[in-house]
Short mmCIF file of C-alpha atoms in Angstrom, two decimals:
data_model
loop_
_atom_site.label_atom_id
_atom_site.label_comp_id
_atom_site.label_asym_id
_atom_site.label_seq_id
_atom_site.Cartn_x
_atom_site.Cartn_y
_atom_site.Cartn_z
CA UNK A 154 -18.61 -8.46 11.14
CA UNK A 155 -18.04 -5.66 8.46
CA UNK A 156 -15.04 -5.01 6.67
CA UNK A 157 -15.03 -0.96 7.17
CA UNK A 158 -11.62 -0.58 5.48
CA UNK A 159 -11.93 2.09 2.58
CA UNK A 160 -11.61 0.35 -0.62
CA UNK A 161 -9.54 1.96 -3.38
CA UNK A 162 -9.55 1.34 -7.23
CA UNK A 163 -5.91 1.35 -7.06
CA UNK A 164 -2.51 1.78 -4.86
CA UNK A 165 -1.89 5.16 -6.57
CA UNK A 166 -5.40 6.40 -6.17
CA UNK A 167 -5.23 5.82 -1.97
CA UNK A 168 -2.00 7.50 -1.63
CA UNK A 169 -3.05 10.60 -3.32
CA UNK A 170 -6.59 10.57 -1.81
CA UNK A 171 -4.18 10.94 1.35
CA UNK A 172 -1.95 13.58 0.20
CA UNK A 173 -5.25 15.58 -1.51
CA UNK A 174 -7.29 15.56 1.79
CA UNK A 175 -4.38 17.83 3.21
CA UNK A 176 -1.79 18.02 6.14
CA UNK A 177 -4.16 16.71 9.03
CA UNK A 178 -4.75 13.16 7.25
CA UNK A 179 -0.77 13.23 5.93
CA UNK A 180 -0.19 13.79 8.95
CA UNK A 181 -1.48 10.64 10.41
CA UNK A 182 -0.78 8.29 7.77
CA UNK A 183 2.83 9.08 8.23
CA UNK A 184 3.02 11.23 5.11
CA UNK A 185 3.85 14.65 6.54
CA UNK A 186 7.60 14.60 4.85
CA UNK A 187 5.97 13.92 1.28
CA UNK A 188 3.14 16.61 1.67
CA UNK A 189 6.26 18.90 3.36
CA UNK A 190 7.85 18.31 -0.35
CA UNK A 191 4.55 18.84 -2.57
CA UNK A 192 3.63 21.88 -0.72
CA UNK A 193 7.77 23.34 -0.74
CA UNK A 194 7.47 22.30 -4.76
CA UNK A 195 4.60 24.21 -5.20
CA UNK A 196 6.26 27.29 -3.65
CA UNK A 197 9.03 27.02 -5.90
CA UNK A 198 6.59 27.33 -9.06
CA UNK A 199 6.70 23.88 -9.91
CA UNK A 200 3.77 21.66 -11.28
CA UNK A 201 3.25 18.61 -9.33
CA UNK A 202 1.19 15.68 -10.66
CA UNK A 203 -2.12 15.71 -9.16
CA UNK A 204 -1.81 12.09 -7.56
CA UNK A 205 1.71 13.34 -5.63
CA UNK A 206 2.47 9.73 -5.29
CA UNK A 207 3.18 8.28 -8.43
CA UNK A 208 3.61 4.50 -8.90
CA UNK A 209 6.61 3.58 -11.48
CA UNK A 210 6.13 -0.08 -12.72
CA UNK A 211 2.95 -0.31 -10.88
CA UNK A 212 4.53 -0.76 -7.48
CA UNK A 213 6.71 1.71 -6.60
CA UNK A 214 5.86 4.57 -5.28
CA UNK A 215 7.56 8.11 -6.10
CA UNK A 216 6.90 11.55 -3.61
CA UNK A 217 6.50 13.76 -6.91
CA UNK A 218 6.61 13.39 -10.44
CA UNK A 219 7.01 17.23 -12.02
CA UNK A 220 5.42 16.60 -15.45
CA UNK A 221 6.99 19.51 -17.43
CA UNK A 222 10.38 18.37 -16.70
CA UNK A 223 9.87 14.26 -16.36
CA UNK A 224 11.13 13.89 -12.96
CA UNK A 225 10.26 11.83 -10.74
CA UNK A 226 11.63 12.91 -6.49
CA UNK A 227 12.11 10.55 -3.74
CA UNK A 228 12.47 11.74 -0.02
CA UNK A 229 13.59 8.42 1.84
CA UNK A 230 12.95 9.15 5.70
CA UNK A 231 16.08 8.25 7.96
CA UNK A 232 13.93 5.41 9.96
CA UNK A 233 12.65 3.48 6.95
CA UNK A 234 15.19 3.43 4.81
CA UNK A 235 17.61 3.34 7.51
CA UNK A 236 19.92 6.35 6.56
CA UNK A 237 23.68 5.04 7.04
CA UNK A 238 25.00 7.22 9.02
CA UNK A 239 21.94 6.80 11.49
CA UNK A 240 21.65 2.94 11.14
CA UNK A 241 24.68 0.01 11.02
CA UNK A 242 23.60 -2.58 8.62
CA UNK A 243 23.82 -5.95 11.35
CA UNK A 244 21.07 -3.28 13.34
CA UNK A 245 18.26 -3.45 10.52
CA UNK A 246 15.18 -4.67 11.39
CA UNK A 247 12.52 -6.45 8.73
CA UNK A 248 11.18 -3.28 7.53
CA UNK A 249 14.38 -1.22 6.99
CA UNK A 250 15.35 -4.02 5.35
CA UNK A 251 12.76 -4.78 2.80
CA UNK A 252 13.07 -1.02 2.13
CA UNK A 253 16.40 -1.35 1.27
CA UNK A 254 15.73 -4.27 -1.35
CA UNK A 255 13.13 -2.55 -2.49
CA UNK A 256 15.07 1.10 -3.40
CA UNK A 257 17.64 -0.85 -4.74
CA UNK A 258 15.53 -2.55 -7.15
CA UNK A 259 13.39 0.51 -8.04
CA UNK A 260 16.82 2.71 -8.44
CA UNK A 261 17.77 -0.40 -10.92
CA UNK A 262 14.67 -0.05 -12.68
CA UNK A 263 14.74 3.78 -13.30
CA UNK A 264 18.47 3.25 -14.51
CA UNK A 265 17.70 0.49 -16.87
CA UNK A 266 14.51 2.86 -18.48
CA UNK A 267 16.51 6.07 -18.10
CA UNK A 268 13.79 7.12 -15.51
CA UNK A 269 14.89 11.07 -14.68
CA UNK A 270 14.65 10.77 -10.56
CA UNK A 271 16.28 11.59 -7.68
CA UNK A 272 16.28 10.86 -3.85
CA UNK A 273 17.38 12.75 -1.30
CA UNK A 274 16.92 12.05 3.02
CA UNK A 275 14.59 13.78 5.15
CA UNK A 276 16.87 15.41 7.34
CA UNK A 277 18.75 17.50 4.39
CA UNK A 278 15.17 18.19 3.16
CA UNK A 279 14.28 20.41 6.38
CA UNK A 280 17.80 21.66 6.88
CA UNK A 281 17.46 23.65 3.59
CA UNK A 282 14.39 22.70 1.63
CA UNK A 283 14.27 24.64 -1.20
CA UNK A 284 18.07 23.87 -1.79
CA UNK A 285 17.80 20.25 -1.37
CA UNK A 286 14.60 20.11 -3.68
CA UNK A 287 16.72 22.44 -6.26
CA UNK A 288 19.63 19.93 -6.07
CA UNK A 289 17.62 16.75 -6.59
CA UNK A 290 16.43 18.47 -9.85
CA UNK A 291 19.29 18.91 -11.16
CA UNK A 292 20.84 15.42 -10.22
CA UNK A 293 17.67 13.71 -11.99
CA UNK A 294 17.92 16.09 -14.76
CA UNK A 295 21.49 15.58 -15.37
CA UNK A 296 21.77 12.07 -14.57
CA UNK A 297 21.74 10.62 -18.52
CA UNK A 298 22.80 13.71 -19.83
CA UNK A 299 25.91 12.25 -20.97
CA UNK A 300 23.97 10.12 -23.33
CA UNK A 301 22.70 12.61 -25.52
#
């Protein structure tokens, strides 16, 4: 039996292959909030890297990176990274909870490099999009400020 499955060169190559071929692929590969975020950052007049999904340290992956302003955006969905106020901790299942590990290790890292980002949860996002999108900027683009 073949192996159909698609073969990538790399992790960050897939993920924007997805994103590229539009709404109807995001769409099913669960990826409608990050193309929701590309497309909203586009109206706003912002350049977004052409591969939307970014890898930082070669593992984790970012929604947008805006290059003319080094920031990197994160829109954590409430399911998978079990928003708090959705989700008690004892209630986590294996997924939310490698999610969790994982966004606190990749917040670490961006800290410890003075990586510009910013998250912000999928449920602000559509509320006000262009305000929560605005806000993020800021946070990222404030956030070592007070080092310089």
């Amino acid at each position: 039996k073949r192996n159909r499955k698609k073969k990538y060169c790399s992790k960050e190559c897939q993920l924007g292959i997805w994103i590229q071929a539009g709404g109807d692929t995001a769409e099913k590969q669960g990826r409608v909030l990050e193309y929701d975020v590309i497309s909203t950052l586009q109206e706003m007049g912002y350049e977004v890297e052409f591969s939307p999904q970014k890898l930082i340290e070669n593992r984790f992956p970012v929604d947008a990176y805006l290059p003319e302003i080094d920031v990197y955006l994160q829109a954590d969905g409430i399911y998978w990274h079990a928003k708090p106020e959705f989700y008690l901790d004892e209630e986590l299942d294996e997924n939310q909870l490698k999610h969790r590990r994982n966004d606190l290790e990749f917040e670490k890292i961006c800290l410890d490099k003075k990586i510009k980002f910013a998250r912000f949860w999928q449920d602000d996002f559509y509320s006000n999009p262009r305000y929560v999108l605005q806000n993020a900027i800021t946070t990222a683009l404030n956030r070592y400020s007070f080092f310089q």
